[in-house]
Coordinates of C-alpha atoms in Angstrom, one line a residue:
T1 CA 59.6 74.4 66.1
M2 CA 61.7 77.6 66.3
L3 CA 62.7 76.7 69.9
V4 CA 64.0 73.2 68.7
V5 CA 66.0 74.8 65.8
R6 CA 67.5 77.5 68.2
K7 CA 68.6 74.8 70.7
A8 CA 70.2 72.7 67.9
V9 CA 72.1 75.7 66.6
Q10 CA 73.3 76.6 70.1
S11 CA 74.4 73.0 70.7
A12 CA 76.4 72.9 67.4
V13 CA 78.1 76.2 68.1
R14 CA 79.0 75.0 71.6
K15 CA 80.5 71.9 70.2
N16 CA 82.5 73.8 67.7
I17 CA 83.8 76.2 70.3
N18 CA 84.8 73.4 72.6
R19 CA 86.5 71.6 69.7
S20 CA 88.4 74.7 68.7
F21 CA 89.7 75.3 72.2
S22 CA 90.6 71.7 73.0
A23 CA 92.5 71.4 69.7
S24 CA 94.8 74.4 70.7
R25 CA 95.3 73.4 74.4
P26 CA 98.3 71.2 73.8
H27 CA 100.1 74.2 72.3
L28 CA 99.2 76.6 75.2
K29 CA 102.6 76.5 76.8
E30 CA 104.5 76.9 73.6
R31 CA 102.6 79.7 71.9
N32 CA 104.1 83.1 71.5
G33 CA 102.3 86.4 72.1
L34 CA 102.8 89.8 70.5
V35 CA 102.2 93.3 71.9
L36 CA 101.6 96.0 69.2
G37 CA 100.9 99.7 69.8
V38 CA 98.4 102.1 68.3
F39 CA 98.2 105.9 68.7
E40 CA 95.0 108.0 68.8
K41 CA 94.6 109.8 65.5
E42 CA 94.7 113.6 65.9
G43 CA 91.3 115.3 65.3
D44 CA 89.5 112.1 64.5
E45 CA 87.6 110.9 67.6
G46 CA 87.9 107.1 67.9
A47 CA 90.3 106.7 65.0
L48 CA 93.6 104.9 65.4
H49 CA 97.1 105.2 63.9
L50 CA 99.2 102.1 63.9
T51 CA 102.9 102.2 64.8
E52 CA 105.4 101.2 62.2
S53 CA 105.7 97.6 63.6
A54 CA 101.9 97.3 63.9
A55 CA 101.4 98.6 60.3
R56 CA 103.9 96.0 59.0
F57 CA 102.2 93.3 60.9
D58 CA 98.8 94.4 59.6
Q59 CA 100.2 94.3 56.1
S60 CA 101.5 90.7 56.7
V61 CA 97.9 89.6 57.6
C62 CA 96.3 91.4 54.7
G63 CA 94.7 94.2 56.8
K64 CA 93.1 91.7 59.2
L65 CA 94.3 93.6 62.3
S66 CA 92.9 97.0 61.1
E67 CA 89.6 95.3 60.3
L68 CA 89.3 93.7 63.7
L69 CA 90.2 96.9 65.5
H70 CA 87.4 98.6 63.5
I71 CA 84.9 95.9 64.3
A72 CA 85.9 96.0 68.0
G73 CA 84.3 99.3 68.3
P74 CA 85.3 102.7 69.7
G75 CA 88.9 103.8 69.7
L76 CA 91.5 102.3 72.0
K77 CA 92.2 104.7 74.8
K78 CA 95.6 105.3 76.4
G79 CA 96.6 102.4 78.6
K80 CA 93.8 100.1 77.4
N81 CA 94.2 96.9 75.3
R82 CA 92.4 94.4 73.2
I83 CA 93.5 90.8 72.5
F84 CA 92.9 89.1 69.2
Y85 CA 93.3 85.4 68.6
G86 CA 94.3 83.4 65.6
I87 CA 95.2 86.1 63.2
H88 CA 98.8 85.0 62.7
Q89 CA 100.2 81.5 62.9
D90 CA 103.3 82.6 64.8
F91 CA 101.3 84.6 67.3
P92 CA 98.1 83.0 68.5
C93 CA 97.5 85.9 70.9
V94 CA 98.1 89.5 69.8
A95 CA 97.6 92.3 72.4
V96 CA 97.0 95.7 70.8
V97 CA 97.6 98.6 73.3
G98 CA 96.7 102.2 73.3
L99 CA 99.6 104.7 73.4
G100 CA 97.7 107.9 73.5
K101 CA 98.6 110.8 71.2
S102 CA 101.6 110.4 68.9
D103 CA 102.9 113.9 69.6
S104 CA 103.1 113.4 73.4
G105 CA 106.4 114.6 74.8
V106 CA 107.9 116.4 77.7
C107 CA 105.1 118.0 79.8
G108 CA 106.2 121.0 81.9
A109 CA 103.2 120.8 84.1
E110 CA 103.7 117.1 84.9
N111 CA 107.5 117.2 85.0
W112 CA 107.9 114.1 82.8
D113 CA 108.0 112.8 79.2
A114 CA 104.4 111.8 78.7
G115 CA 105.2 109.9 75.5
K116 CA 107.6 107.6 77.3
E117 CA 105.2 107.2 80.2
N118 CA 102.4 106.2 77.8
I119 CA 104.6 103.6 76.2
R120 CA 105.7 102.1 79.6
H121 CA 102.1 102.0 80.7
A122 CA 100.7 100.5 77.5
V123 CA 103.4 97.8 77.1
S124 CA 103.0 96.7 80.7
V125 CA 99.3 96.3 80.3
G126 CA 99.7 94.2 77.1
C127 CA 102.4 92.0 78.6
R128 CA 100.4 91.3 81.8
S129 CA 97.3 90.5 79.7
L130 CA 99.3 87.9 77.8
Q131 CA 100.8 86.6 81.0
E132 CA 97.3 86.0 82.4
L133 CA 96.7 83.8 79.3
E134 CA 99.9 81.8 80.2
V135 CA 101.8 83.0 77.2
S136 CA 105.5 82.3 78.1
H137 CA 107.2 84.4 75.4
V138 CA 106.2 87.8 74.2
E139 CA 107.5 89.9 71.4
V140 CA 107.1 93.7 72.0
D141 CA 106.6 96.5 69.6
G142 CA 109.3 99.2 70.3
C143 CA 106.6 101.8 69.7
G144 CA 109.2 104.3 68.5
D145 CA 111.1 104.1 71.9
P146 CA 112.4 100.6 72.5
Q147 CA 114.0 101.6 75.9
S148 CA 110.7 102.8 77.3
A149 CA 108.9 99.7 75.9
A150 CA 111.5 97.4 77.5
E151 CA 111.1 99.2 80.8
G152 CA 107.3 98.8 80.6
A153 CA 107.6 95.1 79.8
V154 CA 110.2 94.2 82.5
L155 CA 108.6 96.4 85.3
G156 CA 105.1 95.3 84.4
L157 CA 105.8 91.6 84.6
F158 CA 107.7 91.6 87.9
N159 CA 105.9 89.8 90.7
Y160 CA 107.4 88.7 94.0
D161 CA 106.1 85.1 94.4
Q162 CA 109.3 83.4 95.5
L163 CA 107.7 82.1 98.7
K164 CA 104.4 81.0 97.1
S165 CA 103.6 77.5 96.0
K166 CA 101.5 78.7 93.1
K167 CA 103.5 81.1 90.9
K168 CA 102.6 83.3 87.9
I169 CA 104.1 82.0 84.6
K170 CA 107.5 83.4 83.9
V171 CA 107.4 85.5 80.6
T172 CA 110.4 86.2 78.4
T173 CA 110.3 89.2 76.2
Q174 CA 112.1 90.4 73.1
L175 CA 111.9 93.4 70.7
H176 CA 109.7 92.9 67.6
G177 CA 110.0 94.5 64.2
S178 CA 113.0 96.9 64.9
S179 CA 116.7 96.9 64.6
D180 CA 117.2 99.1 67.6
V181 CA 118.2 96.2 69.9
D182 CA 120.7 98.3 71.9
C183 CA 118.0 100.6 73.2
W184 CA 115.8 97.7 74.0
K185 CA 118.6 96.0 76.0
K186 CA 119.3 99.2 77.8
G187 CA 115.7 99.4 78.9
V188 CA 115.8 95.8 80.1
V189 CA 118.8 96.6 82.2
Y190 CA 117.1 99.7 83.7
G191 CA 114.0 97.7 84.4
E192 CA 115.9 94.8 86.0
G193 CA 117.8 97.3 88.2
Q194 CA 114.5 98.6 89.6
N195 CA 113.2 95.0 90.0
L196 CA 116.3 94.1 92.1
A197 CA 115.4 96.9 94.5
R198 CA 111.8 95.7 94.5
F199 CA 112.9 92.2 95.3
L200 CA 115.1 93.4 98.2
M201 CA 112.3 95.6 99.6
E202 CA 109.5 93.1 99.2
A203 CA 111.3 90.1 100.7
P204 CA 110.5 89.5 104.4
A205 CA 112.9 90.8 107.0
N206 CA 113.8 87.3 108.2
H207 CA 115.1 86.5 104.7
I208 CA 116.8 89.9 104.0
T209 CA 118.8 90.5 107.2
P210 CA 121.8 92.9 107.0
T211 CA 124.1 90.0 106.3
A212 CA 121.8 88.5 103.7
F213 CA 121.4 91.9 102.0
A214 CA 125.1 92.4 101.7
S215 CA 125.6 88.8 100.3
T216 CA 122.8 89.4 97.7
I217 CA 124.5 92.5 96.4
E218 CA 127.9 90.8 96.4
E219 CA 126.3 88.0 94.3
K220 CA 124.7 90.4 91.8
L221 CA 128.0 92.3 91.4
A222 CA 130.1 89.1 90.9
P223 CA 129.9 89.3 87.0
H224 CA 131.6 92.7 87.2
A225 CA 134.4 91.8 89.6
E226 CA 137.1 93.4 87.5
R227 CA 135.6 96.8 88.0
V228 CA 133.9 96.5 91.4
T229 CA 135.3 96.2 95.0
I230 CA 133.0 95.1 97.7
S231 CA 133.8 95.5 101.5
K232 CA 131.4 94.1 104.0
R233 CA 132.5 95.9 107.2
S234 CA 131.9 94.2 110.5
Q235 CA 130.7 95.6 113.9
A236 CA 134.4 95.7 115.0
W237 CA 135.2 98.0 112.0
I238 CA 132.1 100.2 112.8
E239 CA 133.4 100.6 116.4
E240 CA 136.9 101.5 115.1
Q241 CA 135.4 104.2 113.0
Q242 CA 133.6 105.6 116.0
M243 CA 130.2 105.4 114.4
G244 CA 128.4 105.8 117.7
A245 CA 125.1 107.0 116.1
F246 CA 124.9 103.9 113.8
L247 CA 125.8 101.5 116.7
S248 CA 123.2 103.1 118.9
V249 CA 120.5 101.9 116.5
A250 CA 122.0 98.5 115.8
K251 CA 122.6 97.4 119.4
G252 CA 118.9 96.6 120.2
S253 CA 118.9 93.7 117.7
E254 CA 120.4 90.2 117.8
E255 CA 121.3 90.6 114.1
P256 CA 124.8 92.0 113.7
P257 CA 125.1 95.3 111.7
V258 CA 127.0 95.5 108.4
F259 CA 128.5 98.6 106.8
L260 CA 128.4 97.7 103.1
E261 CA 130.9 99.6 100.9
L262 CA 130.9 99.3 97.1
H263 CA 133.4 100.8 94.7
Y264 CA 132.5 100.8 91.0
N265 CA 135.5 102.0 88.9
G266 CA 133.9 102.7 85.5
S267 CA 135.8 105.8 84.5
P268 CA 138.9 105.5 82.2
D269 CA 140.4 108.2 84.6
S270 CA 141.1 106.4 87.9
K271 CA 141.6 109.8 89.6
Q272 CA 138.2 111.1 88.6
P273 CA 136.2 112.2 91.7
P274 CA 133.5 109.7 92.4
L275 CA 129.8 110.1 92.6
L276 CA 129.0 109.0 96.2
L277 CA 125.6 107.3 97.0
V278 CA 124.5 106.6 100.6
G279 CA 121.5 104.4 101.3
K280 CA 119.6 104.0 104.6
G281 CA 119.6 100.2 105.3
I282 CA 117.2 99.5 108.2
T283 CA 116.2 95.9 107.2
F284 CA 113.4 96.0 109.7
D285 CA 112.1 99.0 111.7
S286 CA 110.0 98.2 114.7
G287 CA 110.6 101.8 116.0
G288 CA 112.8 100.5 118.9
I289 CA 111.7 101.5 122.4
S290 CA 109.5 104.1 120.7
L291 CA 107.6 101.2 119.3
K292 CA 105.5 101.7 116.1
P293 CA 101.8 100.7 116.0
S294 CA 101.4 97.1 114.9
V295 CA 99.1 98.0 112.0
S296 CA 101.2 97.9 108.8
M297 CA 104.4 97.4 110.7
D298 CA 105.1 94.5 108.3
A299 CA 105.8 97.1 105.6
M300 CA 108.8 98.2 107.6
R301 CA 110.7 95.3 106.0
A302 CA 111.2 97.9 103.2
D303 CA 112.8 100.5 105.4
M304 CA 116.0 99.6 103.7
G305 CA 114.6 101.0 100.4
G306 CA 117.4 103.6 100.3
A307 CA 120.1 101.0 100.5
A308 CA 118.2 98.8 98.0
T309 CA 117.9 101.6 95.4
V310 CA 121.5 102.8 95.8
C311 CA 122.9 99.3 95.6
A312 CA 120.6 98.3 92.7
S313 CA 121.7 101.5 90.8
I314 CA 125.3 100.5 91.2
V315 CA 124.6 97.0 89.9
T316 CA 122.8 98.6 86.9
A317 CA 125.7 101.1 86.3
A318 CA 128.1 98.2 86.2
A319 CA 125.9 96.2 83.8
L320 CA 125.7 99.2 81.5
N321 CA 129.5 99.9 81.8
L322 CA 128.9 103.5 82.6
P323 CA 132.1 105.5 82.4
V324 CA 131.9 107.0 85.9
N325 CA 133.3 106.1 89.3
I326 CA 130.6 105.5 91.9
I327 CA 131.0 104.6 95.6
G328 CA 128.0 103.2 97.4
L329 CA 127.7 103.2 101.2
A330 CA 124.9 101.3 103.0
P331 CA 124.8 101.1 106.8
L332 CA 122.7 98.0 107.4
C333 CA 121.0 97.0 110.7
E334 CA 117.6 96.4 112.4
N335 CA 115.9 98.8 114.8
M336 CA 114.5 96.6 117.6
P337 CA 113.5 97.0 121.2
S338 CA 115.4 95.0 123.8
G339 CA 117.2 95.4 127.1
K340 CA 120.2 96.6 125.1
A341 CA 118.3 99.1 122.9
T342 CA 118.8 102.9 123.0
K343 CA 116.2 104.6 125.3
P344 CA 114.5 107.9 124.7
G345 CA 116.6 110.7 126.2
D346 CA 119.9 108.8 125.7
V347 CA 122.8 110.8 124.2
V348 CA 125.1 109.3 121.6
R349 CA 128.2 110.6 119.8
A350 CA 128.4 110.6 116.0
K351 CA 131.6 110.0 113.9
N352 CA 132.3 113.7 113.6
G353 CA 132.2 114.2 117.4
K354 CA 128.7 115.9 117.5
T355 CA 126.5 114.6 120.3
I356 CA 122.9 113.7 119.6
Q357 CA 120.0 113.5 122.1
V358 CA 117.8 110.6 120.9
D359 CA 114.3 111.6 122.1
N360 CA 112.6 109.3 119.6
T361 CA 114.2 105.9 118.8
D362 CA 111.9 105.7 115.7
A363 CA 113.8 108.6 114.2
E364 CA 116.7 106.2 113.6
G365 CA 117.4 106.5 109.9
R366 CA 119.0 109.9 110.3
L367 CA 121.3 108.5 113.0
I368 CA 122.8 105.8 110.8
L369 CA 123.0 108.2 107.8
A370 CA 124.8 110.8 110.0
D371 CA 127.8 108.5 110.4
A372 CA 127.7 107.3 106.8
L373 CA 127.7 110.9 105.6
C374 CA 130.7 111.7 107.8
Y375 CA 132.6 108.7 106.3
A376 CA 131.6 109.7 102.8
H377 CA 133.6 112.9 102.9
A378 CA 136.9 110.9 103.1
F379 CA 136.5 110.0 99.4
H380 CA 136.4 113.7 98.2
P381 CA 133.4 113.0 96.0
K382 CA 132.1 115.2 93.2
A383 CA 128.6 114.9 94.8
I384 CA 127.0 113.1 97.6
V385 CA 123.4 111.8 97.2
N386 CA 121.8 110.0 100.1
V387 CA 118.5 108.1 99.7
A388 CA 116.2 107.1 102.6
T389 CA 112.7 106.1 103.5
L390 CA 113.2 108.7 106.2
T391 CA 109.9 110.3 107.3
G392 CA 106.2 109.7 107.2
A393 CA 105.9 113.5 106.8
M394 CA 107.3 113.1 103.3
D395 CA 104.5 110.8 102.4
V396 CA 102.0 113.3 103.8
A397 CA 103.5 116.1 101.8
L398 CA 103.9 114.6 98.4
G399 CA 102.3 111.1 98.5
S400 CA 103.6 108.8 95.9
A401 CA 103.9 111.4 93.1
A402 CA 107.5 112.2 93.6
T403 CA 110.6 111.8 95.7
G404 CA 111.4 114.8 97.9
V405 CA 114.8 116.3 97.3
F406 CA 116.6 118.5 99.8
T407 CA 119.9 119.9 98.4
N408 CA 122.5 122.6 99.0
S409 CA 123.4 122.6 95.3
D410 CA 121.3 124.1 92.4
W411 CA 123.6 122.2 90.0
L412 CA 122.9 118.9 91.6
W413 CA 119.2 119.6 91.7
E414 CA 119.2 120.3 88.0
Q415 CA 121.0 117.0 87.2
L416 CA 118.5 115.0 89.3
H417 CA 115.5 116.8 87.9
K418 CA 116.6 116.3 84.3
A419 CA 117.1 112.6 84.9
S420 CA 113.7 112.2 86.5
V421 CA 111.9 113.8 83.5
V422 CA 113.4 111.1 81.3
T423 CA 112.6 108.2 83.6
G424 CA 109.1 109.4 84.7
D425 CA 110.2 108.6 88.3
R426 CA 109.9 112.2 89.4
V427 CA 111.6 114.3 92.0
W428 CA 110.5 117.6 93.7
R429 CA 112.6 120.1 95.5
M430 CA 112.0 120.8 99.2
P431 CA 113.3 123.6 101.4
L432 CA 116.5 123.4 103.5
F433 CA 115.9 126.6 105.4
Q434 CA 117.8 127.6 108.6
H435 CA 114.3 127.8 110.0
Y436 CA 114.4 124.0 110.3
S437 CA 118.1 123.8 111.4
K438 CA 117.3 125.8 114.5
Q439 CA 114.7 123.2 115.5
V440 CA 117.2 120.4 115.6
T441 CA 120.1 122.3 117.1
D442 CA 118.1 123.4 120.1
S443 CA 118.7 120.4 122.4
Q444 CA 118.6 120.3 126.2
L445 CA 121.4 117.7 126.7
A446 CA 123.4 117.6 123.5
D447 CA 124.5 119.4 120.3
L448 CA 121.5 118.1 118.3
N449 CA 118.2 116.5 118.9
N450 CA 117.0 113.7 116.6
I451 CA 113.5 115.1 116.3
G452 CA 112.4 118.7 115.6
K453 CA 111.6 121.1 118.5
Y454 CA 108.0 121.4 117.4
S455 CA 107.5 117.6 117.0
R456 CA 105.5 116.8 113.8
S457 CA 105.6 120.2 112.1
G458 CA 107.7 120.1 109.0
G459 CA 109.0 116.6 109.9
A460 CA 110.6 115.9 106.5
C461 CA 112.3 119.3 106.6
T462 CA 113.7 119.0 110.1
A463 CA 115.0 115.5 109.3
A464 CA 116.8 116.9 106.3
A465 CA 118.1 119.8 108.4
F466 CA 119.5 117.2 110.9
L467 CA 121.4 115.4 108.1
R468 CA 122.8 118.7 106.9
E469 CA 124.7 119.0 110.2
F470 CA 126.9 116.1 109.0
V471 CA 127.6 117.5 105.5
T472 CA 130.4 119.9 104.5
A473 CA 130.5 119.0 100.8
P474 CA 129.2 121.7 98.4
H475 CA 127.1 119.3 96.3
W476 CA 124.9 117.2 98.5
A477 CA 121.3 116.0 98.1
H478 CA 119.0 114.1 100.4
L479 CA 116.3 112.1 98.7
D480 CA 113.4 111.2 101.1
I481 CA 111.6 108.2 99.4
A482 CA 109.1 107.4 102.1
G483 CA 106.2 108.5 100.0
V484 CA 107.3 106.4 96.9
M485 CA 108.3 103.3 98.9
S486 CA 105.3 101.3 97.8
N487 CA 102.7 101.2 95.0
K488 CA 99.0 100.5 95.2
D489 CA 97.8 101.4 91.7
E490 CA 99.3 104.9 91.2
I491 CA 102.1 103.9 88.9
P492 CA 100.2 101.7 86.3
Y493 CA 103.3 99.8 85.1
L494 CA 104.1 98.6 88.7
R495 CA 102.1 96.0 90.4
K496 CA 100.9 96.5 93.9
G497 CA 103.8 96.2 96.4
M498 CA 107.2 97.7 97.0
S499 CA 108.2 100.0 94.2
G500 CA 112.0 100.1 94.0
R501 CA 111.8 103.8 93.2
P502 CA 113.7 105.9 92.3
T503 CA 116.4 103.4 91.0
R504 CA 116.0 104.3 87.3
T505 CA 116.4 108.0 88.1
L506 CA 119.6 107.4 90.0
V507 CA 121.0 105.4 87.1
E508 CA 119.9 108.0 84.5
F509 CA 121.5 110.7 86.8
A510 CA 124.8 108.8 86.9
A511 CA 124.7 108.1 83.2
K512 CA 124.2 111.8 82.3
L513 CA 126.8 112.9 84.9
A514 CA 129.5 110.7 83.4
P515 CA 130.4 112.9 80.4
Q516 CA 130.4 116.0 82.6
L517 CA 132.9 114.3 85.0
L518 CA 135.1 113.3 82.0
R519 CA 135.3 116.9 80.9
T520 CA 136.4 118.2 84.3

């Protein structure tokens, strides 16, 4: 008899569940989601402290949210979330996310603002969970820092599926329960800037050729035409400039090279010395005659990560109306093997007249940057920052934790470091010793060799030392981003794929530099 009763009850429950879900299904596409934050309460294991927005929401549902969180069990750990259904008619799905401790701030040991990172992480987790439920519009708790919340939402939801038939649902986001909309909008622009770099890096090399790359950036800068000048320099111009090092890399490919030059005039003082950014733009790197192994060669579609982050940061600076003059230079080409390609042992002449013995055609990034750096000095910039996925040795040294920075300027290092603490996209200073310069200036046939005398030893450092041979400016920094090019699961608010790092750090650096340049 008990068995019959149990089966009857299970059957009734099953019918009710099915009826409940089927009744709401027509509204699935229309429903909104909400992401709310909770902090861990100090000294009370498992207890939670609601953010202001979450507390107001809880009040509007007569404490139902607090009650459900209590019923749900142990405290919500940092970066974890719980989803509750049907507690508010406007928000059928509510994701509550763990923000960690409320007093988290700048951490000297970690070199970032832990509070901001916790918000980015938590909000991204909440937004993705709601996206999986096919919620198309999400309101997000600012969690006391709407800019970081917006960055977490925008970065966390990005997914490159342009070439797939089945796509993830597109989610729109907006700030919930706060009047600080300007900070939210700023975070959205920062996040979208990094996502532009991710898009360019992730797209296949037959879609993002040098010509296509330049056209994409031109299109993105079109809304800011009154403050931006774009020059897409042809091979004939590159030859006129005597950029022999750049041409030596480009000549192996059927795709024509492009030297992309961007001028953003944001400063009220037109004579203000510009910040000059240079980005390595190898849209596909096969290694040339020094051919790479086929395993993971597909990832070399992102070898233009330097150009992508530099150009994306200028697009972002324009969108933010930053009061600073910025010039962006991106030598764009492919590195391919062919009957026309540079051969190991060939000697080429750079724009400044120095000769280079090319003993490894897979050390090509430094060749195209050499000519771009020479050209950069013509603009008498306040500072030159070049960005490049330059060496596998950088990945070995730091992994994906931070971008390696080689600089001749303590002032410039300080500016970059301060910016990275705010964005959480960290940088770490590396040595520019004469020890390394000697290894690239000792060449059998030319002034310089494009690889270090002792082959792999200190590879990231010898590459930086090589670039230094083309710099006379007192404030120059080389950012080697090879280690941060892609993301597996290390940065929790970025999905697996190309990372677009360190775009936000470059933008923050430019934003903080602006008032200093206005004072000088």
